[in-house]
JSON list of C-alpha atoms in Angstrom, two decimals:
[
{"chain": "Y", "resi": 305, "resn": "UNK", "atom": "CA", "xyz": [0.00, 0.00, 0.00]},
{"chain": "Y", "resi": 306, "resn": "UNK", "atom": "CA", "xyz": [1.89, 3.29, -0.56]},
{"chain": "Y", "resi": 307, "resn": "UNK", "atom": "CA", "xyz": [0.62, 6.42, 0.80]},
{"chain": "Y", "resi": 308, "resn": "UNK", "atom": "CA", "xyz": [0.64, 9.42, -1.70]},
{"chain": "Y", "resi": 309, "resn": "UNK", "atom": "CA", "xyz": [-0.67, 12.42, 0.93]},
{"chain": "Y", "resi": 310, "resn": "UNK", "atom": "CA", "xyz": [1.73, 12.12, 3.59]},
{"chain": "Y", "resi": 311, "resn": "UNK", "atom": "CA", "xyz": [3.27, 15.80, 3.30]},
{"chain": "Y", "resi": 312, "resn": "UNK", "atom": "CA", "xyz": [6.94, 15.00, 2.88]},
{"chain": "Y", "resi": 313, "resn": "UNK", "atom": "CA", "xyz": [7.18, 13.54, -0.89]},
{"chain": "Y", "resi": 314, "resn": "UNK", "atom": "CA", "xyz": [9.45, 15.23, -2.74]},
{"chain": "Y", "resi": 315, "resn": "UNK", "atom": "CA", "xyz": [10.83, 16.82, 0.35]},
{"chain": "Y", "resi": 316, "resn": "UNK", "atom": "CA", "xyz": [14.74, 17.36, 0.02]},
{"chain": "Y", "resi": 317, "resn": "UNK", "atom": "CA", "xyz": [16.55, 17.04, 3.30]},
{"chain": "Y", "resi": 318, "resn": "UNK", "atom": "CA", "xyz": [19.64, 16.76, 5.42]},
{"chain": "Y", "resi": 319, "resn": "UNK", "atom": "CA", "xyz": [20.07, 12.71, 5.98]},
{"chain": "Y", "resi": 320, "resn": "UNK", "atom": "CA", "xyz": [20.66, 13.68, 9.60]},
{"chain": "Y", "resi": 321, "resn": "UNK", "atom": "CA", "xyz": [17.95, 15.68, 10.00]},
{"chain": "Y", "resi": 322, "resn": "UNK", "atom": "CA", "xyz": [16.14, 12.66, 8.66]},
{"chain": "Y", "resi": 323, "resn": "UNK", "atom": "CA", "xyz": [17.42, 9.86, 10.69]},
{"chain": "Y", "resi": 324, "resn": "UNK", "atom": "CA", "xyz": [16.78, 12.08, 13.54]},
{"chain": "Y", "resi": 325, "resn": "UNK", "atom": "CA", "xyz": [13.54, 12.86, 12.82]},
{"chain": "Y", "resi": 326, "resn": "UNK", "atom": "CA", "xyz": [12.91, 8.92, 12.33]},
{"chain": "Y", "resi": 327, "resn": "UNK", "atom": "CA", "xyz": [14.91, 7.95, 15.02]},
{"chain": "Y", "resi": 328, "resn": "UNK", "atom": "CA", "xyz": [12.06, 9.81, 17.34]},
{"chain": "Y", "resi": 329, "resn": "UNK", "atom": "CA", "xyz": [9.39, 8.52, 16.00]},
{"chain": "Y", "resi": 330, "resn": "UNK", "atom": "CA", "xyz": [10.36, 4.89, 16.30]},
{"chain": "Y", "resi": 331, "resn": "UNK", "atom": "CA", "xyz": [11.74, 4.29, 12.64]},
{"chain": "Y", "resi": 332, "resn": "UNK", "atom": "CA", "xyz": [14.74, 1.99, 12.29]},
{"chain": "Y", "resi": 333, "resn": "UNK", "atom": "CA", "xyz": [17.41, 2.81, 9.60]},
{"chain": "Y", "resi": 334, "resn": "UNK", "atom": "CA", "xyz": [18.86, -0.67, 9.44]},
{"chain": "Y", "resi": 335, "resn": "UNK", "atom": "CA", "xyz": [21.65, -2.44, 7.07]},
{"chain": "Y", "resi": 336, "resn": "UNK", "atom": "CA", "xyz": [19.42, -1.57, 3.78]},
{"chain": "Y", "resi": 337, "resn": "UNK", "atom": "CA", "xyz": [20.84, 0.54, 2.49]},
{"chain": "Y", "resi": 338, "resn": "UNK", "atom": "CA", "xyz": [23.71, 1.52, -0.42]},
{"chain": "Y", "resi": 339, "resn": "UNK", "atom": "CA", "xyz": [25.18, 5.13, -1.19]},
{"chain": "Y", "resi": 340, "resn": "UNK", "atom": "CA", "xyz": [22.08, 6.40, -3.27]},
{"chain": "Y", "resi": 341, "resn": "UNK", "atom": "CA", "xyz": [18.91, 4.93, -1.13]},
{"chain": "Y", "resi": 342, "resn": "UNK", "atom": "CA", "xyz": [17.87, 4.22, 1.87]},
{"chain": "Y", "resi": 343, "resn": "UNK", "atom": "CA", "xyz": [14.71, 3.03, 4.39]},
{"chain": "Y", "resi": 344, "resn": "UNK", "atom": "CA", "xyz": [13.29, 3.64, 7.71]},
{"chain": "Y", "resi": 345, "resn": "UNK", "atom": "CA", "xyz": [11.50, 1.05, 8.47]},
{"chain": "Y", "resi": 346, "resn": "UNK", "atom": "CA", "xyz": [8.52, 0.80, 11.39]},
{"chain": "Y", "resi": 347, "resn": "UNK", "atom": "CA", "xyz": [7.26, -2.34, 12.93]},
{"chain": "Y", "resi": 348, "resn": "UNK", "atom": "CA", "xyz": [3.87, -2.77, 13.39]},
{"chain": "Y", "resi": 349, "resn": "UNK", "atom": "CA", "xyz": [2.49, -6.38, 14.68]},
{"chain": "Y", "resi": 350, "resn": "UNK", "atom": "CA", "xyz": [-1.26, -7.34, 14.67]},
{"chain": "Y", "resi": 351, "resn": "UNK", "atom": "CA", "xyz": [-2.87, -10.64, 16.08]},
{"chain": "Y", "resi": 352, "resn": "UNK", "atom": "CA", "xyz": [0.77, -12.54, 14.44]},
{"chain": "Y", "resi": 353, "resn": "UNK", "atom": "CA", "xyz": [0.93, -10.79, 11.69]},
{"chain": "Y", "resi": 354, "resn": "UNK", "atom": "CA", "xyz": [4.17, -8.78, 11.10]},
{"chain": "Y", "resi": 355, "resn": "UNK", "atom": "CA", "xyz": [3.82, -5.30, 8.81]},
{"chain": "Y", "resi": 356, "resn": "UNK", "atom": "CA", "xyz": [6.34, -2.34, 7.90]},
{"chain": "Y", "resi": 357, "resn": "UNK", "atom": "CA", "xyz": [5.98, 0.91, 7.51]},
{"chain": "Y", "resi": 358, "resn": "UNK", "atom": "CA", "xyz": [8.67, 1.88, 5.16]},
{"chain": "Y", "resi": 359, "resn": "UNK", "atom": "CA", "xyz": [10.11, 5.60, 4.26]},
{"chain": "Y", "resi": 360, "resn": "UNK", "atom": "CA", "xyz": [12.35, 5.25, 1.56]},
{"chain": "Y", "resi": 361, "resn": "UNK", "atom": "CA", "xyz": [14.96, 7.87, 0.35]},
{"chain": "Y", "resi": 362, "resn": "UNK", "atom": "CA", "xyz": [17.63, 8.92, -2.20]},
{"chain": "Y", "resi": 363, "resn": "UNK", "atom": "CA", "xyz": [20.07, 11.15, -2.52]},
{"chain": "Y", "resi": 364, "resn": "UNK", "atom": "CA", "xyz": [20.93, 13.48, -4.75]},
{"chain": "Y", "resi": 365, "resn": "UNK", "atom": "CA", "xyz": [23.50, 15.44, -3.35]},
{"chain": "Y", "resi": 366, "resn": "UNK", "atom": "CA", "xyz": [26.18, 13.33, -1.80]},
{"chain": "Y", "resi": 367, "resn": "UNK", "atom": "CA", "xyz": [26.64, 9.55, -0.27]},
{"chain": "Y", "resi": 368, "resn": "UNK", "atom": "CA", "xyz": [23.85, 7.93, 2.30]},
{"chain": "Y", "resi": 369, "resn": "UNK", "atom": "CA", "xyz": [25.04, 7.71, 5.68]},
{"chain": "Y", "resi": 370, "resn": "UNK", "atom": "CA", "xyz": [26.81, 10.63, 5.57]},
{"chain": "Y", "resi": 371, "resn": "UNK", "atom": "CA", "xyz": [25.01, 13.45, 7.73]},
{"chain": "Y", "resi": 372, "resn": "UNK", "atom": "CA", "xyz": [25.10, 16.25, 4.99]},
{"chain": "Y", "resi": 373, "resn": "UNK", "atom": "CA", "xyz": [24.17, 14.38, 2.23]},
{"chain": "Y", "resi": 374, "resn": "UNK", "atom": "CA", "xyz": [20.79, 15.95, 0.88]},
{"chain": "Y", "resi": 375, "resn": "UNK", "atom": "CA", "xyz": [18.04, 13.38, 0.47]},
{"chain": "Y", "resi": 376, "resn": "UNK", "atom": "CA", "xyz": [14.65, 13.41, -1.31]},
{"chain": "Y", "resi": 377, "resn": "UNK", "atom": "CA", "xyz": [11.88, 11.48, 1.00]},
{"chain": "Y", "resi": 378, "resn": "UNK", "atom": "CA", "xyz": [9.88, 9.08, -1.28]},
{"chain": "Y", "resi": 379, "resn": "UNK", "atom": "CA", "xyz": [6.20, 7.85, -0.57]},
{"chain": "Y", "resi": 380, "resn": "UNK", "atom": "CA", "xyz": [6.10, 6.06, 2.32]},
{"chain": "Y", "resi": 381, "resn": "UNK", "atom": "CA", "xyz": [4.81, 2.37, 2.10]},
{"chain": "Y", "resi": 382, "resn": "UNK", "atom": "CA", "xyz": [2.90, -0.24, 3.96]},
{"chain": "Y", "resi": 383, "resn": "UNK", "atom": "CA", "xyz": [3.89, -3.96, 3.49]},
{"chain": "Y", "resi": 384, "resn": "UNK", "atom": "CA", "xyz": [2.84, -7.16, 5.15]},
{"chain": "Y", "resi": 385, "resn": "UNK", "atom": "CA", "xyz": [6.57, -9.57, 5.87]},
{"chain": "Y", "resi": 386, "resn": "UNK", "atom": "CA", "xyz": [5.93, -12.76, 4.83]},
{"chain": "Y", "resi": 387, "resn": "UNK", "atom": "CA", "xyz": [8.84, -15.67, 6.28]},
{"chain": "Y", "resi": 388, "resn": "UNK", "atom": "CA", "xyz": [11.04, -15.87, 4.48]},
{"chain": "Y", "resi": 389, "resn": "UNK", "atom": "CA", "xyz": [10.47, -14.38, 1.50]},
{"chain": "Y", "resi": 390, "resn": "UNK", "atom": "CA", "xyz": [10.15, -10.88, 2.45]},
{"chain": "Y", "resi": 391, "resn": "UNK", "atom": "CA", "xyz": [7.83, -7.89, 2.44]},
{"chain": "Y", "resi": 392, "resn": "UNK", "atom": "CA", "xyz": [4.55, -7.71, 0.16]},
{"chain": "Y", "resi": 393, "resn": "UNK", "atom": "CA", "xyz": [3.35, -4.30, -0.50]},
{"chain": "Y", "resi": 394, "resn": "UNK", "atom": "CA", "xyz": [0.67, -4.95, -3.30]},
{"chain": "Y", "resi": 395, "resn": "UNK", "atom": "CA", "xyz": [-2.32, -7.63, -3.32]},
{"chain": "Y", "resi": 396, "resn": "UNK", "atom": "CA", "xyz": [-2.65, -7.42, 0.16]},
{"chain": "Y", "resi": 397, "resn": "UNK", "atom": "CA", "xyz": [-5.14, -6.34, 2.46]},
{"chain": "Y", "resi": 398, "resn": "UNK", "atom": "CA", "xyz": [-4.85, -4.52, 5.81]},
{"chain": "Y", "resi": 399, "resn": "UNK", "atom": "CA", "xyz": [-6.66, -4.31, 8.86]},
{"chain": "Y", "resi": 400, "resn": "UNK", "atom": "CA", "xyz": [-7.51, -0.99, 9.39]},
{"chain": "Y", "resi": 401, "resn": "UNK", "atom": "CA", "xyz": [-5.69, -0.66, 12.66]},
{"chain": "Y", "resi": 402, "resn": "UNK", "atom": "CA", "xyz": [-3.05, -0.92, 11.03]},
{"chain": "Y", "resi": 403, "resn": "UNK", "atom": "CA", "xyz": [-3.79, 1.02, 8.44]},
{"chain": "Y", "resi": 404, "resn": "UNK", "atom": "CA", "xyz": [-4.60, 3.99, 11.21]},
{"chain": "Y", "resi": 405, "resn": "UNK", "atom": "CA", "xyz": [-1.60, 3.11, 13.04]},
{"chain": "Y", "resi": 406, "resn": "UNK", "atom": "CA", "xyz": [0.53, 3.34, 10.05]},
{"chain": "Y", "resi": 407, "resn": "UNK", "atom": "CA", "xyz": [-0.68, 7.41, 9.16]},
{"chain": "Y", "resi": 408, "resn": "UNK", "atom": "CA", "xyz": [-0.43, 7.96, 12.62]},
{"chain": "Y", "resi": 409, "resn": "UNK", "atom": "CA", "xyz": [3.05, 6.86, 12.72]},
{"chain": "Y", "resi": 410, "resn": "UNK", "atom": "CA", "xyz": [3.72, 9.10, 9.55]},
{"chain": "Y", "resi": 411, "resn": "UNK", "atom": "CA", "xyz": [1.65, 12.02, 10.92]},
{"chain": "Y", "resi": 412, "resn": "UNK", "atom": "CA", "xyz": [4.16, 12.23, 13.55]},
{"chain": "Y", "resi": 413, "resn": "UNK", "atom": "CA", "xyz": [6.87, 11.93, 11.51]},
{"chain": "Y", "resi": 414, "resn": "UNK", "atom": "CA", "xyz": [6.32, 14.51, 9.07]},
{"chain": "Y", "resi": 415, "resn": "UNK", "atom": "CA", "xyz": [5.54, 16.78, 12.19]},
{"chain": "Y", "resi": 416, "resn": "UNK", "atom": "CA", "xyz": [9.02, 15.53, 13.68]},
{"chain": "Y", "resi": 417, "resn": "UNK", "atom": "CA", "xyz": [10.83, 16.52, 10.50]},
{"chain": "Y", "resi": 418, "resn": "UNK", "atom": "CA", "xyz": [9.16, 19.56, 10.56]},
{"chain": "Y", "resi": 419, "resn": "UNK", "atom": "CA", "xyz": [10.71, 20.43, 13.54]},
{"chain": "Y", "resi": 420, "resn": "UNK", "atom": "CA", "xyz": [13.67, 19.28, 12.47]},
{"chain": "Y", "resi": 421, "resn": "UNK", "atom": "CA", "xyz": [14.28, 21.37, 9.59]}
]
């Protein structure tokens, strides 16, 4: 499911300010990642089910980790992990707790970053 409305698409940003930002909120910015793209990833689990709320990034000035590269936030997504094959973001139907749970998570963040910048 990806989430077109969020606010931040588009937005061009500070990779620190970013993973900041993220880091508050309860987004993970784990071992995916290269020098041009990136995720923050939040965990959502519901009755056994495991889902992500992922926040991917580029960059397009500079190399991702480094704290003054300048990254472009992408539309966030929703996915539903599936062991051990991986996250599923299309076909799939979500509960709408975690659908709520999921724009509240991203309401906060683009309110973090916000601050932020």
């Amino acid at each position: 499911m990806k989430f077109d409305e969020t606010g931040f698409e588009g937005q061009e940003v500070k990779f620190e300010h970013i993973q900041h930002a993220a880091n508050a909120c309860g987004f993970v910015h784990g071992e995916q990642w290269d020098y041009e793209r990136a995720m923050f990833d939040y965990k959502i689990v519901n009755q056994g089910d495991t889902y992500y709320v992922r926040v991917p990034i580029y960059s397009i000035k500079g190399d991702i980790p480094r704290k003054d590269t300048i990254c472009r936030l992408m539309s966030p997504l929703l996915g539903k992990h599936y062991y051990p094959h991986g996250v599923e973001y299309a076909g799939e139907t979500f509960p709408d707790s975690v659908v709520t749970k999921a724009k509240s998570k991203l309401d906060l963040l683009k309110h973090t970053l916000e601050q932020e910048v």
